[in-house]
Short mmCIF file of C-alpha atoms and ligand atoms in Angstrom, two decimals:
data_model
loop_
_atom_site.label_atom_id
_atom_site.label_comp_id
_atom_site.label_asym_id
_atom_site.label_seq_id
_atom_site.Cartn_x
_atom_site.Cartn_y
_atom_site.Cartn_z
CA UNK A 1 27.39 -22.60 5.90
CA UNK A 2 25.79 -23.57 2.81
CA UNK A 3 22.30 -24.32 2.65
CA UNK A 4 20.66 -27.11 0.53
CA UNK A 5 17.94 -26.71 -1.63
CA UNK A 6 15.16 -29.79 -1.80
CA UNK A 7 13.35 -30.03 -4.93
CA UNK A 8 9.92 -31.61 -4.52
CA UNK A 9 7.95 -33.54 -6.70
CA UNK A 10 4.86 -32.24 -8.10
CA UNK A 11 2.82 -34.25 -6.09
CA UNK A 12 4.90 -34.31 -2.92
CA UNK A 13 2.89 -34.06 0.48
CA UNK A 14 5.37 -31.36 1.84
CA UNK A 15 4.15 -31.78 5.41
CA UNK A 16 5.31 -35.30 5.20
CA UNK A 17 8.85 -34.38 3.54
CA UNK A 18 9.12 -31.65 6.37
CA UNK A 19 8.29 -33.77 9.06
CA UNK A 20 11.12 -36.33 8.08
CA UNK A 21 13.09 -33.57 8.04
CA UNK A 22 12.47 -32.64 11.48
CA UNK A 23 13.35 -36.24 12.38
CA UNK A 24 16.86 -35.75 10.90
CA UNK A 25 17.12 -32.59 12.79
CA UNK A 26 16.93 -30.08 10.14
CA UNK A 27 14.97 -27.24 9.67
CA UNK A 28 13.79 -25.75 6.35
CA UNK A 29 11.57 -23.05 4.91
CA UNK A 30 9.33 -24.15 2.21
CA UNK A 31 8.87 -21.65 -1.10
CA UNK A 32 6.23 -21.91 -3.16
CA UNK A 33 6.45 -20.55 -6.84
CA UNK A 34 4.44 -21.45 -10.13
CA UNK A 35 6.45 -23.71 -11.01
CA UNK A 36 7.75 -25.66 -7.96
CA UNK A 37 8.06 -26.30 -4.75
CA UNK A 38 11.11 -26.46 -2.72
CA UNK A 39 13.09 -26.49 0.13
CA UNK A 40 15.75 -24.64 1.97
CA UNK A 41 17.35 -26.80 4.71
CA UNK A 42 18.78 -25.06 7.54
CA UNK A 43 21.19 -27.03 9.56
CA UNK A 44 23.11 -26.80 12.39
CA UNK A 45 25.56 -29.67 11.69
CA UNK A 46 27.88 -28.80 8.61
CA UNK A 47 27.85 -32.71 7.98
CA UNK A 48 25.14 -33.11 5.93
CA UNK A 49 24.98 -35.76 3.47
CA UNK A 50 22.92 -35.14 0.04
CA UNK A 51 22.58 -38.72 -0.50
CA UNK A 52 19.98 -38.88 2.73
CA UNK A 53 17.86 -35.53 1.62
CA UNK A 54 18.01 -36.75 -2.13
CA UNK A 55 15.81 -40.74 0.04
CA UNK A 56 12.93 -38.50 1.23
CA UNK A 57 9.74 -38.77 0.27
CA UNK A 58 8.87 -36.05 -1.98
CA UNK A 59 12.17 -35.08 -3.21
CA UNK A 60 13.06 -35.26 -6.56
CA UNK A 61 16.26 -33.16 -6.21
CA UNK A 62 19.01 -31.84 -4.00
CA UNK A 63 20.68 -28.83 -5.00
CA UNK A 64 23.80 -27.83 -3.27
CA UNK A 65 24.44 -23.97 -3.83
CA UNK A 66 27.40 -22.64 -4.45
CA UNK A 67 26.52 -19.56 -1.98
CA UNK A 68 25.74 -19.20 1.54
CA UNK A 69 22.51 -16.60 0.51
CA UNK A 70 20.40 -19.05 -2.32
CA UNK A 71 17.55 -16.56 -1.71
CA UNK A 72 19.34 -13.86 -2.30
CA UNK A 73 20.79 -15.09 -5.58
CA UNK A 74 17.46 -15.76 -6.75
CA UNK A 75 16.30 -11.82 -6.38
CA UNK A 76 14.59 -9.86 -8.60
CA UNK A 77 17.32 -7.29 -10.11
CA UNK A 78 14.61 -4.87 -10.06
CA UNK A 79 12.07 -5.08 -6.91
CA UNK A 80 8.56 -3.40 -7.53
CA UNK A 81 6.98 -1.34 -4.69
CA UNK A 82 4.17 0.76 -4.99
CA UNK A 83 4.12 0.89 -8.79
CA UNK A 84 7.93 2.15 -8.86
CA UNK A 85 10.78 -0.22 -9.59
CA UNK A 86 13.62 0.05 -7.34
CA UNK A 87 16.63 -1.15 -9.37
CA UNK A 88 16.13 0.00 -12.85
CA UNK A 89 17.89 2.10 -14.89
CA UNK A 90 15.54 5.03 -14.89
CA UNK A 91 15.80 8.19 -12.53
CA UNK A 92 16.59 6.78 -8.69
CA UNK A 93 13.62 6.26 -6.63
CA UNK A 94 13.55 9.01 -3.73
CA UNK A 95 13.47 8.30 -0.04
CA UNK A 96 12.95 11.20 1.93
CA UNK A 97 11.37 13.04 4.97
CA UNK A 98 12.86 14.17 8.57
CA UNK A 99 15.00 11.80 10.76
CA UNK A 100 12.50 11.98 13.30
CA UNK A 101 9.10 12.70 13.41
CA UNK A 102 8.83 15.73 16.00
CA UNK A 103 4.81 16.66 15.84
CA UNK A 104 1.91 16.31 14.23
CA UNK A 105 2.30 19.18 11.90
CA UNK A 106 6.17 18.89 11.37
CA UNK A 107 5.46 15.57 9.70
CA UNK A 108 2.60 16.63 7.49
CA UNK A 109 4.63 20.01 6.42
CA UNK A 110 8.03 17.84 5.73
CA UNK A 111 5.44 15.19 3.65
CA UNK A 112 4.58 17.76 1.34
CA UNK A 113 7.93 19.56 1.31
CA UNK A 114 9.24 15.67 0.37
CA UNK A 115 6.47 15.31 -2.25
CA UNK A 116 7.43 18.79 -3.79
CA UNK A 117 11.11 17.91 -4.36
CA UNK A 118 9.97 14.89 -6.08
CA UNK A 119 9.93 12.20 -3.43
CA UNK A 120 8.59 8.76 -3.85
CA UNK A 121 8.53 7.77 -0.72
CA UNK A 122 7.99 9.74 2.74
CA UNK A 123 11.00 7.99 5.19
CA UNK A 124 10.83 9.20 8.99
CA UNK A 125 11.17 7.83 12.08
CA UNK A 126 8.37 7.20 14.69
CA UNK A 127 11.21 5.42 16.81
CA UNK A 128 14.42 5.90 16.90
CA UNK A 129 17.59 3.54 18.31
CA UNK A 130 20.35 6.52 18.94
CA UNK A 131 23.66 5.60 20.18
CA UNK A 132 23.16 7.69 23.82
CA UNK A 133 20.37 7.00 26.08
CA UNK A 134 20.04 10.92 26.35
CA UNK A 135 19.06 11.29 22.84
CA UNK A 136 15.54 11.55 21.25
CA UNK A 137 14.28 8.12 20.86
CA UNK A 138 10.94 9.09 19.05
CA UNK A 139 7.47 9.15 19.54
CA UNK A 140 6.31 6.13 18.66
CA UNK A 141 3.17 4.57 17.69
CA UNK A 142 1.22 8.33 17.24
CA UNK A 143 3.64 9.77 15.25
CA UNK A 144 3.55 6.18 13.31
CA UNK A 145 0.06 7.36 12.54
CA UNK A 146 1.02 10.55 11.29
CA UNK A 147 3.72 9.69 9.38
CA UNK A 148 0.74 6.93 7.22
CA UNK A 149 -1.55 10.18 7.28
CA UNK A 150 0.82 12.52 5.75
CA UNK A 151 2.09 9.57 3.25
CA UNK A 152 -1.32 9.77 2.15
CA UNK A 153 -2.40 12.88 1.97
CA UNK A 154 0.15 12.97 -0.72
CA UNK A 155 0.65 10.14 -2.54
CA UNK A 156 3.73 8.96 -1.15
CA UNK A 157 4.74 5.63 -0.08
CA UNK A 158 5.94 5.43 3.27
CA UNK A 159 8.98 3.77 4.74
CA UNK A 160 9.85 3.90 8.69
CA UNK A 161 12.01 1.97 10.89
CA UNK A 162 11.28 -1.18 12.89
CA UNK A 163 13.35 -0.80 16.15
CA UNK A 164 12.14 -3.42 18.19
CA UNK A 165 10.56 -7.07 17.10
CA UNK A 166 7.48 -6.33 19.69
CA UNK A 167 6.70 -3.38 17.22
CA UNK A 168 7.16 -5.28 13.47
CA UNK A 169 3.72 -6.11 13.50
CA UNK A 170 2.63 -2.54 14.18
CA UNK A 171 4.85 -0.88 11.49
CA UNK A 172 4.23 -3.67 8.64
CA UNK A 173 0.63 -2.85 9.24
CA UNK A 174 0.90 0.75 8.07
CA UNK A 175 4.29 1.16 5.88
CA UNK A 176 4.76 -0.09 2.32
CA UNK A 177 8.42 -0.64 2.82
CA UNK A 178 9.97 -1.73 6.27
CA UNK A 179 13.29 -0.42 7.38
CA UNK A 180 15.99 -2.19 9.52
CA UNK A 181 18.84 0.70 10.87
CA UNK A 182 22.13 0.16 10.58
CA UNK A 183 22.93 -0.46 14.59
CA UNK A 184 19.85 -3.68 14.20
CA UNK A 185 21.27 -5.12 11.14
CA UNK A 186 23.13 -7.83 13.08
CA UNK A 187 19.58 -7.94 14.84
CA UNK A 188 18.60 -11.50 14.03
CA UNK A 189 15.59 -11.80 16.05
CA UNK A 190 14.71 -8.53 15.20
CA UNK A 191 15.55 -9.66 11.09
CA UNK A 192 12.84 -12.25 11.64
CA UNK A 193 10.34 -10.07 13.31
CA UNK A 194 10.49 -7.55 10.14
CA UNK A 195 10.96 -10.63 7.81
CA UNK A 196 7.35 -12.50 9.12
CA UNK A 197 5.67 -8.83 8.07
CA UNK A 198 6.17 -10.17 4.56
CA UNK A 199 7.00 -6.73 3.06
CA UNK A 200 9.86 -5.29 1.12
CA UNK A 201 12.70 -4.25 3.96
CA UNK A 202 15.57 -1.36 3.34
CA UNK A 203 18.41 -2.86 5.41
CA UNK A 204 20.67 -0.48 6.14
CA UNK A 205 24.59 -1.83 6.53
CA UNK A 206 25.77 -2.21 10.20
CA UNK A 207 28.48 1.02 10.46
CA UNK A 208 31.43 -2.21 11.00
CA UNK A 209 29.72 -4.64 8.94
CA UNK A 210 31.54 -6.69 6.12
CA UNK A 211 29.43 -7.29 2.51
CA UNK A 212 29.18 -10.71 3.23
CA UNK A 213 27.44 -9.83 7.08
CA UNK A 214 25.33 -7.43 5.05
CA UNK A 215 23.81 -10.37 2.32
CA UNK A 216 23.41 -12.65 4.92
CA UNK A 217 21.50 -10.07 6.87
CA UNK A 218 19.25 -10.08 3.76
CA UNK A 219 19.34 -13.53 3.43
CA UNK A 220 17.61 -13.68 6.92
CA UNK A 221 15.22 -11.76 6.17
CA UNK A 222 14.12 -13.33 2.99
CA UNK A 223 14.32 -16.79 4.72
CA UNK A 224 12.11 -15.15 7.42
CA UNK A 225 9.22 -13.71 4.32
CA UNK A 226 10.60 -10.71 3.78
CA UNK A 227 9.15 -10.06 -0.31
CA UNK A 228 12.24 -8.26 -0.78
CA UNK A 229 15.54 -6.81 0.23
CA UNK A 230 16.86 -3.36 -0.88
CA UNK A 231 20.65 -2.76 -0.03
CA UNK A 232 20.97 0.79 1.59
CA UNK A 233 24.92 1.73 1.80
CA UNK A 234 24.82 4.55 4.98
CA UNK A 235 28.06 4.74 5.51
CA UNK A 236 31.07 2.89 7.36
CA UNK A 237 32.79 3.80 10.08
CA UNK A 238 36.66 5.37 9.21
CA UNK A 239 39.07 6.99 11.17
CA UNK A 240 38.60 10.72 10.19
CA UNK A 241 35.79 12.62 12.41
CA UNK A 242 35.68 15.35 9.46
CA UNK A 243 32.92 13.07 7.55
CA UNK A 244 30.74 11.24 9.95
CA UNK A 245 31.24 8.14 8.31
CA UNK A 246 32.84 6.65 4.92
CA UNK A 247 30.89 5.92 2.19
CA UNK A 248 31.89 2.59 0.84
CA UNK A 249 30.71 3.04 -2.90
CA UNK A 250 32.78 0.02 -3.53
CA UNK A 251 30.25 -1.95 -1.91
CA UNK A 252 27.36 0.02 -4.36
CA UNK A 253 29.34 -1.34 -7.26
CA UNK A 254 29.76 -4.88 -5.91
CA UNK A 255 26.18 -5.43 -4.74
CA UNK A 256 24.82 -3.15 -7.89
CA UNK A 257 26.66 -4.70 -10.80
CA UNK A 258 27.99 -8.03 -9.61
CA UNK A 259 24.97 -9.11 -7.16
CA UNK A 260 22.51 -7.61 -9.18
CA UNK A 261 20.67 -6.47 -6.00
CA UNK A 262 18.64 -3.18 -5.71
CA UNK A 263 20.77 -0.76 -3.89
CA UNK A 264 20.08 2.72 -2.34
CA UNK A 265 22.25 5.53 -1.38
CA UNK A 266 22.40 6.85 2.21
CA UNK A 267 24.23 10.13 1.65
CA UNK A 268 22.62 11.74 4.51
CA UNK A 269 24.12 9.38 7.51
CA UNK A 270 27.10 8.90 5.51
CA UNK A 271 28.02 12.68 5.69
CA UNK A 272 27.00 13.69 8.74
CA UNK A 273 26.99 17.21 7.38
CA UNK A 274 25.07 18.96 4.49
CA UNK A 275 27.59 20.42 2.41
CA UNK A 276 28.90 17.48 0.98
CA UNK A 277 25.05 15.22 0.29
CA UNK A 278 24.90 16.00 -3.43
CA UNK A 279 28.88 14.91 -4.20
CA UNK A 280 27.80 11.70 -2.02
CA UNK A 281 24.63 11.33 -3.36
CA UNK A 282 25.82 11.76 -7.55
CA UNK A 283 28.45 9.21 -6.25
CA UNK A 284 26.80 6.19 -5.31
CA UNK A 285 24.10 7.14 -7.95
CA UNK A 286 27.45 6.81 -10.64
CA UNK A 287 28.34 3.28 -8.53
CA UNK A 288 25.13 1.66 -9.13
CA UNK A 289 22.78 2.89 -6.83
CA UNK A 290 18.86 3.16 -8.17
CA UNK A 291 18.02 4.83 -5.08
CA UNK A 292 18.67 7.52 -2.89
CA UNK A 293 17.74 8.49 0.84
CA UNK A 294 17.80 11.61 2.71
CA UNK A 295 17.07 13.51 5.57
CA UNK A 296 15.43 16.87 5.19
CA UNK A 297 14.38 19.37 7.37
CA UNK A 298 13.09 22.78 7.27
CA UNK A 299 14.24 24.39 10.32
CA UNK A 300 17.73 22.10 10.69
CA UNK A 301 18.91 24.19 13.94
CA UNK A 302 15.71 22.26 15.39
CA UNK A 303 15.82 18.97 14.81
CA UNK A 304 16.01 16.79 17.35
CA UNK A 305 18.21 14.48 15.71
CA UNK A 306 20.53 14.55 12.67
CA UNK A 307 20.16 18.63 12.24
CA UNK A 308 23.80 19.14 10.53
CA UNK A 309 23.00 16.57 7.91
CA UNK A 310 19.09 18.07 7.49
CA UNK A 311 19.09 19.71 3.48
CA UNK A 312 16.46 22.25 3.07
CA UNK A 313 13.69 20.71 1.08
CA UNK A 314 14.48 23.27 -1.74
CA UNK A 315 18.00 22.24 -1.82
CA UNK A 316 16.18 18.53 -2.33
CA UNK A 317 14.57 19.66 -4.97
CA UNK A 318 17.90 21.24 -6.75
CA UNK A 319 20.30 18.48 -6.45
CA UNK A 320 17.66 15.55 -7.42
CA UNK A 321 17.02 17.93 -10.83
CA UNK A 322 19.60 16.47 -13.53
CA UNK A 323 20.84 12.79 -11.24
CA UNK A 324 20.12 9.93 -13.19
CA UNK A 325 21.56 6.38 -13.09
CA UNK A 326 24.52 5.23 -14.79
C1 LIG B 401 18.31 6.85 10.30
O1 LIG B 401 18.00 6.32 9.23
O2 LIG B 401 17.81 7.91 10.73
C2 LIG B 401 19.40 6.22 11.06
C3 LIG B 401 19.46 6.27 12.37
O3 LIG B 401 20.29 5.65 10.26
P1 LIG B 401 21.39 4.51 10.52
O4 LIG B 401 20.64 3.32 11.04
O5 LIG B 401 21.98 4.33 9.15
O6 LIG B 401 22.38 5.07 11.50
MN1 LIG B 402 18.91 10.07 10.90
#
């Protein structure tokens, strides 16, 4: 479906024009820039007719998009967080820390193991989703608070996980970029939750997703208030167990250089392993990524999740020496 776009008049009383809308039926989210006001409508009958949004009060123009994601197409090529620009063509901006958050002092020694091998942001989980109900799911809201501590103590941003909507409001609170996991991404409750926290969101790609699922995910989540969407490729699922996933840097290309979106390698998840991160990683960085994420650990036999695809901090360090953007 193909939204419309309402273009108010300057002097438009938009809580009129949206309550005529409501009396049609339609829904719409209203975004304010310098220069204009307008409207996305949202509706749930494809027969809409222009003619009847072009007769409200208010409107001076109806645009009909040509794509199902007008939000999207309007994003910033280069999205600014924390002072660093995610999506230019200087050295990728760094995502890193352990897949979970184990303890207090785990967190706080990985932080400055992160900062060290020339991290930008600290990314760990407080709660995890996991695929078996035996797993480690996290520790939730106190290692949330040691994660922001540890962030801080050295200078890093920090970027966790959002695994439930009941907890959006409690992770946009304390992280400077919100992150939706690949098995949520098809979440749409759970897209609007992060969305309403009005920060930038790393949406990971769903392991079966198509490109098109993907930029509507992020579509949702900018209709929802998200202040931006950064692509992170983790990985789709193939047919050979030797890699634990396939890294589509097809889709880094596509959503790099014809979207124009900000992008992020997940050579970590897409891996499985640890032998075979840097090739990944130098790969999607060559396809357009302006980002990169990965797990580190420094005792990998003891991590309670992800330990095979754990690098040693200092091996961090070594392979992000020398990888810049195409
Ligand atoms: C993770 O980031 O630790 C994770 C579980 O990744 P994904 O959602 O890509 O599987
Ligand atoms: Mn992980």
């Amino acid at each position: 479906m193909v939204p419309y776009v309402l273009l108010l008049e300057r002097d438009a009383d938009v809580e009129h024009t949206m309550a005529q809308l409501t009396e049609l039926g339609l829904w719409g989210r209203v975004l304010t820039s310098a220069a204009r006001t307008s409207v996305v409508v949202r509706s749930d009958s494809a027969a809409l007719d222009p003619a009847v949004l072009r007769a409200l009060d208010g409107v001076a123009d109806v645009l009909v998009p040509q794509s199902p994601h007008p939000l999207l197409d309007a994003h910033p090529e280069i999205l600014r967080v924390r002072g660093l620009s995610v999506g230019d063509a200087g050295r990728p901006v760094v995502f890193a820390g352990p897949c979970s958050a184990e303890d207090e002092a785990q967190v706080f020694r990985l932080a400055a193991a992160a900062k060290a091998a020339g991290a930008d942001f600290l990314r760990g989980g407080a709660d995890k989703v996991r695929t078996s109900p035996y797993a480690f799911r996290g520790l939730g809201q106190q290692a949330l608070a040691w994660l922001r501590a540890a962030a801080d103590e050295h200078d890093l941003g920090l970027c966790t996980e959002v695994v439930d909507a009941a907890q959006a409001a409690a992770c946009g609170a304390v992280c400077d970029v919100l992150q939706v996991g690949a098995r949520s991404m098809h979440h749409g409750p759970l897209l609007d939750a992060v969305g309403a926290q009005k920060r930038p969101v790393l949406l990971k790609r769903g392991f079966s997703a198509t490109v098109e699922e993907w930029l509507l995910a992020g579509e949702r989540l900018l209709y929802a208030g998200a202040t931006g969407v950064i692509f992170c490729e983790r990985g789709v699922r193939g047919f050979d167990p030797q890699t634990r996933n396939v890294l589509d840097v097809g889709a880094i290309a596509l959503l790099s250089h014809v979207h124009r979106l900000p992008v992020v390698v997940d050579p970590s998840h897409a891996a499985g392993r640890r032998d075979l991160i840097g090739p990944l990683l130098r790969a999607g960085v060559a396809a357009g990524a302006s980002g990169v994420l990965v797990e580190i650990h420094d005792q990998p036999g003891r991590a309670r999740s992800d330990g095979a695809q754990a690098l040693l901090p200092s091996a961090l360090k070594d392979l992000l020496v020398g990888v810049s953007k195409s």
